[in-house]
Amino acid sequence: MDISSLLSPQESPRETSSPPPPPLSRPASRKSRGAKAPKPNAQTTISPRSKSSLPPPALASDATFQSHQPTMTSAPLIHLASNMGRTPENIPDSGRLARQGSTPGMDTLADLASMQLHQQTNRAGAGGLRTDIYDKHSPTSSAVLSNVHGMHGPPPGRGSLDRTAIDASSKIAPARAFTTEALTEAELQEVTQLVTYLSANQFAYHSHVQLIDLLHRGFRSYIQLNSFSGADAGLHTYNLLPDLRSARNSMDAQFAAGERLWVDRIEDEALLATTFDESIAVMELCVKAVHEEPGSTKLWSLYAKWTTSLYVAAKSDYAVQEAVQVSRDIQGWSDEDKVVGGEVYSWQQMMDVWASGARATKWRLDESHVLWDPYTELLLLDLAQSPSPDGVVAMKAHFLERLQTPHSTWDTTFQTFSNFISCYENQSYEDIMATANQQCSDIKAMYPAREMFELAVRGAEESNDSAAQRSAFCEYIDWEMAQSRRKHAFTFELVDALYQRAVLNCPADTELWEGYVVFLNEKVVSQSRQDVDLLPVLDRSSRHCPWSGSLWSQYLLAAERQKIPFADIGQVKHKATSTGLLDAGGLEEVLQVYVAWCSILRRRAFQEESTDEELDVAEVGILSAIEDMQRLGETKYGKGYQGDPNYRLERIYIKYLTQSRNWHGVRKCWKRLISSRGDSYEFWLRYYLSEMSAWGKISYSENTANAPSSPRPSEATKVLRTALKREKLDWPEKIIELLQDHCEDHEDAAELQSASVQIWKARKAVKKRREKEALEAYEAAQAQAMHEAHALKPADPAIRFATSKRKRDGNSTGPDSEGTSKKSRGNDEAGIADMEGLQCTLPSEPKRDRENTTVVVQNLPRGTTETRVRQYFRKCGTIKSLKLIVDENSASATATIEFETRSDSLAAQTQDKKDFDGQEIEVQMGSGSTVWATNFPPTADESWIRETFGKFGEVIDVRFPSLQGNTHRRFCYIQFRTADQAKSATELDGETFGSKLKLVARISDPGRRQNRVGALDEGREVHIRNLDWAVTETELEALFSKYGSVEQTRIPRDISGNSKGVAFVVFSTREEANAALDLNNTKFKSRIMIVMLASKTKANRRATTIIQSGARSSTSPSPDIKMANGDQSAGSAPANDDSKPSSTQIQARTISLLNVPDTVNDARIRALAEPYGPLVKVVLRPDHQGAILEFKDVADAGKAALGIDGYQIAPGRLLGVGTVREMFNQRAEKRNDQVGNNAEKKETWTGLQSKMAIRRPDQVGGRRGGLGVKRRGTASAGRAKPPSSNQVAMDSEVNDMSSAREEGGKSNADFKAMISGQKKNP
C-alpha cells in the first residue's frame, strides 16, 4: 500500500472486507420437534421441553452488555444454518481486519496525509459511519446469512434484497421522471427535488428521512389501491420500489435509521417476501435492526414473530400459531426450499430469538411484556406437551425471575404464576404464593412509584411532540438518578433502559446521547460495572449524531482505553472527519475530534514499546491536524481567522516536543503563537512555565555530577520581559509581580537590577492606562446618565411643570428682576428646591439592580475563560461582575454577566445567536430568574439551598449576604437558568422547614422593596439602662404595664446568668412607648433608671451565642507547670473554683477559627463544632474572618482543633484553627466582585499547617489581671512581661467569657475609694 492509493477520493474502510466463506453442503436430516432435543450449550435458550432448566437471570444481550465475541443468541437461526457441517478450523475469522502488505505505521502516515485533502475532495470517498470496531463488538450476520443462500444457489434477482448495495454505494440514484398512481403530482415533484438535492448533498439527514417517508407512503397507498392482502408477488409492480430500497440503503450507509424507519422497512419487506431467499433477507434486516437498536421492543417483536411465522409455516404447528397469533404463506417456495426450511427453522431456534428479545428488553418498564408474555406462552405450551419435574422447576424459576423484575404488568404476571402453581404444585400453592408475594412486594411497588412519569412519557409520545418527549424523559431520568444508592433504591438497569428508550424516541438529540455516555462511562471508570461496554453505545451515538465532536472524541478515547488496534482507532477518526457533518456542527466540533486524536497519537508515541516510526506518525498527524484546522477556519471566517483561542492542538504539539526534548522546537512553536495570543496573560504564563520546565530538566536531569552549577533560566526571564512590552496585555500587573519574584529567586544582581528598571516603567505605564480606562468609563457612564435623564425629562409631566414654573419666574419683570439680584437668585434656588422636591417624588432606583442588569449567556465553549467572555461583551457596556459556570456533565459553559445599567444589558442581548469562537451562543435577560429566599433553617448552606431548589430547575448561582455589617441577616438570592424555573421555585413559599420555619421564596424585585416593619422601626420599643442587677422580667413588666400593653420584656444576661443592667420593653403602640418615658431618671430598687426610645444603633458586628448559661465548670482544668514538676511553691496561687473557673482555664478550652467566610452565620459554626463536645459559648466575628469557640472540656477543644483544621466550609475556603490573637490579626474580608478593579490581594487560609498554639499550663507569676484585680502567682519566680494594649483588647474576648466577679476581685467603688484615700493622704 502506498500513499497515493490512500489519497484516492474513493478510499473507504468499507472496501476492506474478508472474502465470503465457501458454500456449505446440504445439512443432514433433522429430528422433528417431537423428538428428543439435543443437550443445549451455554448459549442456547433452554425450554422445559428439552429436559433442562432455564438459564439464570442475565443482563440484556444488547450493545451495552456484551462480550467481545459474537454470540449465538443474537441470530440463532442464522448461526445454526451457517455452521452446519463445519468445523472450527474452516470457519473464517470474520473479526480480524484484513490488511495489505504495508506496515501499520506507513498506513497511518498515509492516512494522515490524506486527512488534509478531505476538504478539497468534497468527502466523495467517505463511507458509512459504522466502523469495524462496531462490527467486532456487535455480532453481525451479513457474512453468516450469505451461507444460507449458498446452500441452494444464488438468489433470484427480482424481489430479493440487494445485500451488497449498502456497502457498494451510498449515493442516491440520479433523478429521473418518477411516475406512480400512488402519489400525487406535488408529491412526485417533491421526490424529484429531494433526489436531486441528495445527489449533491448525501449527508443531509432530514432530506433522507423525507424521501424515505414519501416513497414509503406511496408504497402503502399502492397496496390499498390494488387491494393486496398479505404477501403478494404483485406488490413488486410498484414503480418506485427500487427507488425506495435505494433510498433506504443510502441512508443506512450514512446514518442510523432509527426505530421508526426500521419498523417501516421490515414491514414493507415482509409484505414483499414470497420466496425462501426473500424470507432470509427479511431475517437479515431483523438481525441488523435489533443490533442497531437493541432496546426496541417493536423491532425485537417483529424479529421474533417473523421467525415464529417461518417456523409455523415450515412445521405446520398450529398450536404455536394460535399461541403467538402469526401466520405465513409459503406457496412461493420451491419444493427444495420447503425441505430446507423444515430443517432450518427449528423449535429451539425460534425460542432462542424470543429469549434474546426478552432479555434485551427485560428492564423496559413499559413494554417488556410484549416479548416476555408470548415467550412464556410458548414455554407453557412446551411444558404442557412434554411435562417433567425439571421442566416445572425451570418454569417456576422463570416466573420468579420475572416477578423480581419491575414491569407494568406485574399483577398479570402474578396471576399467570398463580395459575401455573395451581396446575403443577397445587399442594403447596398457599406457601409458594405467600412467599413470592412477600419477597416481591418491594419490586411490585416500583412501577406505581414511577407511573406518573410513565404516563407523562406516554402522553408526550401520543402527541408526537419531540420537545415534550425529550422533556418528559429528562425529568424521568433525573428523578431515577436521584434515587438513594444507600437505601438501594437506585437501579442501574432501570436507568440504562430509560436512556435507551429516550434515545429511541429522540435519536438525533446530542445531549441525551452525551448523558447516556457519561452515565455508562462513570460506571466504567469507577469499575462498579465490569459488564459495561461503551464502544457499541458510542458507535450508535456517532451514527445517530455524526455532527457531535463530543461523542466522536469519547468514542476515540474509549477505543484507546480498551486497547483497540490503532488501525481501527484511525478508522473511527476517519469516519468522523471525512463526512463533513462535523464542519456543519461548527469548528468546535471538529476541533474536539482533532484534540482527542492528537492526544492519542502523542500518548502512543511515548509508550514503553513505542518505536521511532510511531514518533514520526504522531508528529505528522499533529501538524496535519493543526494545518487542517487553520484551513477550515479560514474557509469559514476568512483570512483573518486567528485559530483556536485556547490553542489546544498547538499545546499538544508543544507537549510532544517537550517529551521529545526538542527545546528549540518548543520555543519556535511558542513564538509563532505570540502574534495571535500575545495579549493574553494566560498565554505568557503557560509560555513561562514551559521554559521553566525545560530549564529544570536541562539543569538537573542532564548535567553530570562534575558539571558546573545550574545556569540561570534566562529564556524564562526573556519570556516575562517580552510579555511586559505588549501594550494591550490584559493583565500586566500579574506579569510584573511574576517577573519581580522570578528575578529575585533565579537571576543575578545585574539582571535583577535591569528588570527593576523595566518593572518601574511598566508600573508607571499601567497606572496611566488604568487611569485612562477609569476616566473613559466614567465619561461613558456620565453620558449614559445624561442620555437617560434627557429621555425621561419630556415624558414626566411633573418635571415639565417644574421647568415651566422656573422659566416664568425667571422672566418676570420688575426692579428686582434685573441682573443677578438676590431675589432672582432666591427664585432660582426656590425653583431648584421645587425641582428637587418633585424629583424626590419619583420612584427611586435601587443602588444595585442585579435582576434587571444581568444577562445569562449559554452554550459557551467549554474551554473558554472569563477573560475571553469579558473581552467579547465589553463592547456592550460596563461589566460590574462576571461569573463563569462550567458543568462537568455538559459540553458547554454558562456565564452570568452583570452590567452597570439596564441599557447595557439590553445591548448585550443583541449578541444572541451570534458566533462566539466558532459556537453559537444564547443570550437571555436574567430578569425574573432570581428568587429571594429567607427564613430557611439557620444551618442551611449553599448545598442545602441547591438541593432544596434544584428540583425546580438548574441553579446557576447562590448568593448569601455579607454578615460584616449585621450578623443577624439570613437570606439569599438563587439564580436559575430561566425565569420559568424561578417561578416554579416559588412554590416553596410557605413550606415549613426545621422547627416550624415557614420558608419565604419570591421572585426578586428590587423596585418593590418595602419599608422595614417591627417594634424598633415603629417606635414601640423602650430601652432601659442602669437597671438594678436583681430586677427580673416579671418585675419589669409589672412596672411598665401601667403605661400600656406590654408585648415583650427582655433583660440581656451574661454567661453566668447575671443581668447586664439593661433591658428592652416592647409596647403595642407608639403612644404607649412614649408614655413610658415618664419613668426616665426614676429610682427602681437601688438604681436610677435611664429610659428612652430604642434607636437604631450601629449594626451588630458580632454574634454571641450562649449555649450553657451559668454552667461554666472546668471538668478538666489545665495543670500548673510547677505542680507538674513537684514544686509546692505554686500553691500560693488561689485554688480554682469549679463554679467560677479562671481565665486561664477558659483560655485552655477556647479555640479560634480562622478564614471563616463572612457569609457563614453562628448557627453553622455551632453545628460544625458541637459534634466534638458540649459548647459553652460561640462568638462570631465576621469583621475578622473568624469565630471563637469555648468548650466545656479541654479535651473536647483539642479534638475540635484537630478535626476542624482544614475543613472546607465553602468552595475554596479551608478553615484554620488558632488563637484569639491570630484571629484578631485577620482583616475583614474585602468583597469586590466587579470586573476590572484591582482588589487588594487577600490572604486565604490554605489549611496546610495548623496555627493552633501550643497549650501550656500557667507560668509562674501569671499575667496581670484586669483593673482592680490582683496578680496571680508569686513575684519571686521572675518578672513577667506586661501585656500590650493590643493584647489586652484581644484577650478581652476570652476574659469576657469568665465571670466579672472572680473571688478576690475589686469593684469600681473600691477602686474609687482607694483613689480618694490617696488624695487625702498623699
Tab-separated table of C-alpha atoms in Angstrom, residues 784-1020:
chain	number	residue	atom	x	y	z
A	784	GLN	CA	-25.332	57.406	29.618
A	785	ALA	CA	-26.859	59.024	32.687
A	786	MET	CA	-27.443	62.303	30.845
A	787	HIS	CA	-28.959	60.406	27.960
A	788	GLU	CA	-31.351	58.605	30.272
A	789	ALA	CA	-32.254	61.854	32.053
A	790	HIS	CA	-32.897	63.555	28.743
A	791	ALA	CA	-35.092	60.668	27.677
A	792	LEU	CA	-37.023	60.839	30.961
A	793	LYS	CA	-37.472	64.652	31.155
A	794	PRO	CA	-40.098	65.286	28.457
A	795	ALA	CA	-42.029	62.188	29.412
A	796	ASP	CA	-42.674	63.241	33.039
A	797	PRO	CA	-45.401	65.902	33.480
A	798	ALA	CA	-44.185	66.801	36.974
A	799	ILE	CA	-40.777	67.742	35.652
A	800	ARG	CA	-42.262	69.685	32.744
A	801	PHE	CA	-44.414	71.630	35.219
A	802	ALA	CA	-41.461	72.477	37.429
A	803	THR	CA	-39.386	73.580	34.440
A	804	SER	CA	-42.091	75.860	33.082
A	805	LYS	CA	-42.662	77.389	36.513
A	806	ARG	CA	-38.981	78.243	36.913
A	807	LYS	CA	-38.951	79.762	33.459
A	808	ARG	CA	-41.922	82.037	34.249
A	809	ASP	CA	-40.290	83.121	37.484
A	810	GLY	CA	-37.059	83.925	35.703
A	811	ASN	CA	-38.810	86.035	33.040
A	812	SER	CA	-40.842	88.202	35.445
A	813	THR	CA	-40.398	91.971	35.089
A	814	GLY	CA	-39.685	94.426	37.850
A	815	PRO	CA	-36.904	96.274	39.500
A	816	ASP	CA	-35.638	93.183	41.232
A	817	SER	CA	-35.519	91.162	38.074
A	818	GLU	CA	-32.549	92.891	36.522
A	819	GLY	CA	-29.133	91.331	36.574
A	820	THR	CA	-28.452	88.697	39.137
A	821	SER	CA	-30.238	90.185	42.126
A	822	LYS	CA	-30.682	88.259	45.345
A	823	LYS	CA	-34.369	87.971	44.650
A	824	SER	CA	-33.796	86.352	41.302
A	825	ARG	CA	-31.195	84.094	42.821
A	826	GLY	CA	-33.637	83.283	45.543
A	827	ASN	CA	-36.294	82.461	42.982
A	828	ASP	CA	-33.843	80.252	41.150
A	829	GLU	CA	-32.931	78.497	44.345
A	830	ALA	CA	-36.593	78.074	45.151
A	831	GLY	CA	-37.185	76.692	41.700
A	832	ILE	CA	-34.352	74.260	42.166
A	833	ALA	CA	-35.774	73.248	45.503
A	834	ASP	CA	-39.149	72.708	43.885
A	835	MET	CA	-37.454	70.677	41.196
A	836	GLU	CA	-35.678	68.545	43.752
A	837	GLY	CA	-38.881	68.046	45.670
A	838	LEU	CA	-40.674	66.907	42.559
A	839	GLN	CA	-37.823	64.625	41.651
A	840	CYS	CA	-37.899	63.092	45.099
A	841	THR	CA	-41.460	62.027	44.490
A	842	LEU	CA	-40.352	59.944	41.546
A	843	PRO	CA	-39.653	56.263	42.211
A	844	SER	CA	-36.012	55.867	43.137
A	845	GLU	CA	-33.938	53.176	41.542
A	846	PRO	CA	-32.188	50.645	43.780
A	847	LYS	CA	-28.481	51.028	44.409
A	848	ARG	CA	-27.695	47.771	42.601
A	849	ASP	CA	-30.363	46.286	40.375
A	850	ARG	CA	-28.847	42.878	39.595
A	851	GLU	CA	-32.125	41.406	38.417
A	852	ASN	CA	-32.589	43.926	35.603
A	853	THR	CA	-28.968	44.399	34.572
A	854	THR	CA	-27.864	40.752	34.382
A	855	VAL	CA	-27.799	38.522	31.326
A	856	VAL	CA	-27.297	34.757	31.157
A	857	VAL	CA	-25.036	33.537	28.341
A	858	GLN	CA	-25.427	29.859	27.440
A	859	ASN	CA	-23.714	27.431	25.064
A	860	LEU	CA	-20.288	28.998	25.509
A	861	PRO	CA	-17.347	26.800	24.503
A	862	ARG	CA	-16.362	24.613	27.424
A	863	GLY	CA	-12.765	25.767	27.348
A	864	THR	CA	-13.477	29.491	27.337
A	865	THR	CA	-12.232	31.794	30.094
A	866	GLU	CA	-13.697	34.736	31.975
A	867	THR	CA	-11.190	36.978	30.256
A	868	ARG	CA	-12.409	35.914	26.846
A	869	VAL	CA	-16.057	36.423	27.792
A	870	ARG	CA	-15.277	39.842	29.242
A	871	GLN	CA	-13.431	40.842	26.078
A	872	TYR	CA	-16.355	39.745	23.941
A	873	PHE	CA	-19.056	41.617	25.883
A	874	ARG	CA	-17.186	44.739	26.975
A	875	LYS	CA	-18.313	46.489	23.801
A	876	CYS	CA	-21.868	46.292	25.126
A	877	GLY	CA	-21.185	48.349	28.242
A	878	THR	CA	-19.512	48.433	31.638
A	879	ILE	CA	-19.364	44.996	33.240
A	880	LYS	CA	-19.726	45.048	37.018
A	881	SER	CA	-19.381	41.317	37.676
A	882	LEU	CA	-18.975	38.112	35.712
A	883	LYS	CA	-19.225	34.506	36.782
A	884	LEU	CA	-18.416	31.527	34.561
A	885	ILE	CA	-20.040	28.198	35.389
A	886	VAL	CA	-18.716	25.017	33.771
A	887	ASP	CA	-20.876	21.941	34.275
A	888	GLU	CA	-18.888	18.696	34.379
A	889	ASN	CA	-21.736	16.886	32.686
A	890	SER	CA	-22.120	19.360	29.841
A	891	ALA	CA	-20.071	20.119	26.755
A	892	SER	CA	-20.671	23.856	27.100
A	893	ALA	CA	-20.341	26.574	29.722
A	894	THR	CA	-22.692	29.233	31.084
A	895	ALA	CA	-21.880	32.759	32.237
A	896	THR	CA	-23.827	35.362	34.205
A	897	ILE	CA	-22.802	38.941	33.429
A	898	GLU	CA	-23.976	41.941	35.430
A	899	PHE	CA	-23.773	45.287	33.645
A	900	GLU	CA	-23.824	48.747	35.155
A	901	THR	CA	-27.106	49.798	33.550
A	902	ARG	CA	-30.108	48.106	32.059
A	903	SER	CA	-29.352	49.599	28.657
A	904	ASP	CA	-26.001	47.812	28.706
A	905	SER	CA	-27.708	44.511	29.355
A	906	LEU	CA	-30.138	45.186	26.505
A	907	ALA	CA	-27.174	45.857	24.241
A	908	ALA	CA	-25.660	42.541	25.323
A	909	GLN	CA	-28.863	40.778	24.333
A	910	THR	CA	-28.189	41.731	20.723
A	911	GLN	CA	-25.401	39.140	20.750
A	912	ASP	CA	-27.968	36.348	20.968
A	913	LYS	CA	-27.447	33.660	18.284
A	914	LYS	CA	-24.101	35.229	17.397
A	915	ASP	CA	-20.879	33.294	16.873
A	916	PHE	CA	-18.504	33.023	19.815
A	917	ASP	CA	-15.245	31.281	18.896
A	918	GLY	CA	-16.985	29.021	16.424
A	919	GLN	CA	-20.015	28.269	18.579
A	920	GLU	CA	-23.468	29.863	18.543
A	921	ILE	CA	-24.331	31.338	21.945
A	922	GLU	CA	-27.644	32.164	23.575
A	923	VAL	CA	-28.040	35.430	25.499
A	924	GLN	CA	-31.092	35.933	27.667
A	925	MET	CA	-32.078	38.584	30.168
A	926	GLY	CA	-31.806	37.491	33.772
A	927	SER	CA	-34.969	39.372	34.738
A	928	GLY	CA	-37.326	37.220	36.713
A	929	SER	CA	-34.862	34.346	37.035
A	930	THR	CA	-33.705	35.201	40.580
A	931	VAL	CA	-35.508	34.030	43.700
A	932	TRP	CA	-35.159	35.841	47.008
A	933	ALA	CA	-35.402	33.363	49.884
A	934	THR	CA	-35.375	33.875	53.630
A	935	ASN	CA	-36.481	32.232	56.867
A	936	PHE	CA	-34.750	28.993	55.956
A	937	PRO	CA	-33.037	26.936	58.697
A	938	PRO	CA	-30.109	28.827	60.244
A	939	THR	CA	-27.751	25.937	59.484
A	940	ALA	CA	-28.629	25.916	55.772
A	941	ASP	CA	-25.646	26.321	53.469
A	942	GLU	CA	-25.252	26.549	49.707
A	943	SER	CA	-25.591	22.784	49.237
A	944	TRP	CA	-28.900	22.825	51.164
A	945	ILE	CA	-30.192	25.664	49.022
A	946	ARG	CA	-29.165	23.901	45.808
A	947	GLU	CA	-30.678	20.615	46.905
A	948	THR	CA	-33.954	22.218	48.006
A	949	PHE	CA	-34.429	24.471	44.986
A	950	GLY	CA	-32.616	22.311	42.415
A	951	LYS	CA	-35.642	20.142	41.733
A	952	PHE	CA	-37.348	23.101	40.052
A	953	GLY	CA	-34.532	23.764	37.584
A	954	GLU	CA	-30.833	24.341	37.163
A	955	VAL	CA	-29.436	26.610	39.879
A	956	ILE	CA	-26.694	28.734	38.341
A	957	ASP	CA	-25.620	30.725	41.382
A	958	VAL	CA	-26.414	31.177	45.073
A	959	ARG	CA	-25.501	34.489	46.756
A	960	PHE	CA	-25.511	34.933	50.527
A	961	PRO	CA	-25.202	38.418	52.058
A	962	SER	CA	-22.141	39.535	53.950
A	963	LEU	CA	-22.578	39.484	57.723
A	964	GLN	CA	-19.897	42.095	58.433
A	965	GLY	CA	-22.446	44.835	58.942
A	966	ASN	CA	-25.121	42.723	60.621
A	967	THR	CA	-24.645	39.167	61.824
A	968	HIS	CA	-28.388	38.525	62.037
A	969	ARG	CA	-29.033	38.649	58.287
A	970	ARG	CA	-30.399	35.376	56.892
A	971	PHE	CA	-31.477	35.463	53.273
A	972	CYS	CA	-30.019	34.602	49.894
A	973	TYR	CA	-30.551	35.042	46.166
A	974	ILE	CA	-30.919	31.950	43.943
A	975	GLN	CA	-30.206	32.462	40.254
A	976	PHE	CA	-31.939	29.995	37.919
A	977	ARG	CA	-31.224	29.394	34.268
A	978	THR	CA	-34.666	30.569	33.133
A	979	ALA	CA	-37.478	32.673	34.541
A	980	ASP	CA	-39.893	29.748	34.303
A	981	GLN	CA	-37.700	27.707	36.615
A	982	ALA	CA	-37.538	30.562	39.115
A	983	LYS	CA	-41.309	30.946	39.003
A	984	SER	CA	-41.710	27.224	39.693
A	985	ALA	CA	-39.388	27.521	42.679
A	986	THR	CA	-41.735	29.993	44.337
A	987	GLU	CA	-43.969	27.011	45.062
A	988	LEU	CA	-41.779	26.566	48.140
A	989	ASP	CA	-43.091	29.830	49.551
A	990	GLY	CA	-44.805	28.980	52.821
A	991	GLU	CA	-43.310	25.480	53.098
A	992	THR	CA	-42.320	24.514	56.633
A	993	PHE	CA	-38.723	23.527	57.325
A	994	GLY	CA	-36.888	22.746	60.517
A	995	SER	CA	-38.516	23.945	63.733
A	996	LYS	CA	-41.703	25.324	62.173
A	997	LEU	CA	-39.874	27.799	59.948
A	998	LYS	CA	-42.047	28.906	57.041
A	999	LEU	CA	-39.785	29.490	54.073
A	1000	VAL	CA	-40.222	32.689	52.090
A	1001	ALA	CA	-39.398	32.296	48.386
A	1002	ARG	CA	-40.339	35.091	45.984
A	1003	ILE	CA	-39.167	36.483	42.698
A	1004	SER	CA	-36.536	39.099	43.469
A	1005	ASP	CA	-37.623	42.623	42.518
A	1006	PRO	CA	-35.528	45.484	43.960
A	1007	GLY	CA	-38.135	48.001	42.829
A	1008	ARG	CA	-40.711	46.535	45.208
A	1009	ARG	CA	-38.706	46.785	48.399
A	1010	GLN	CA	-40.862	47.737	51.351
A	1011	ASN	CA	-40.065	49.723	54.448
A	1012	ARG	CA	-38.902	47.720	57.419
A	1013	VAL	CA	-41.561	46.844	59.991
A	1014	GLY	CA	-41.201	45.868	63.627
A	1015	ALA	CA	-41.198	47.322	67.110
A	1016	LEU	CA	-37.887	49.126	66.632
A	1017	ASP	CA	-38.829	50.657	63.275
A	1018	GLU	CA	-42.314	51.605	64.505
A	1019	GLY	CA	-41.025	53.289	67.703
A	1020	ARG	CA	-42.742	50.841	70.084
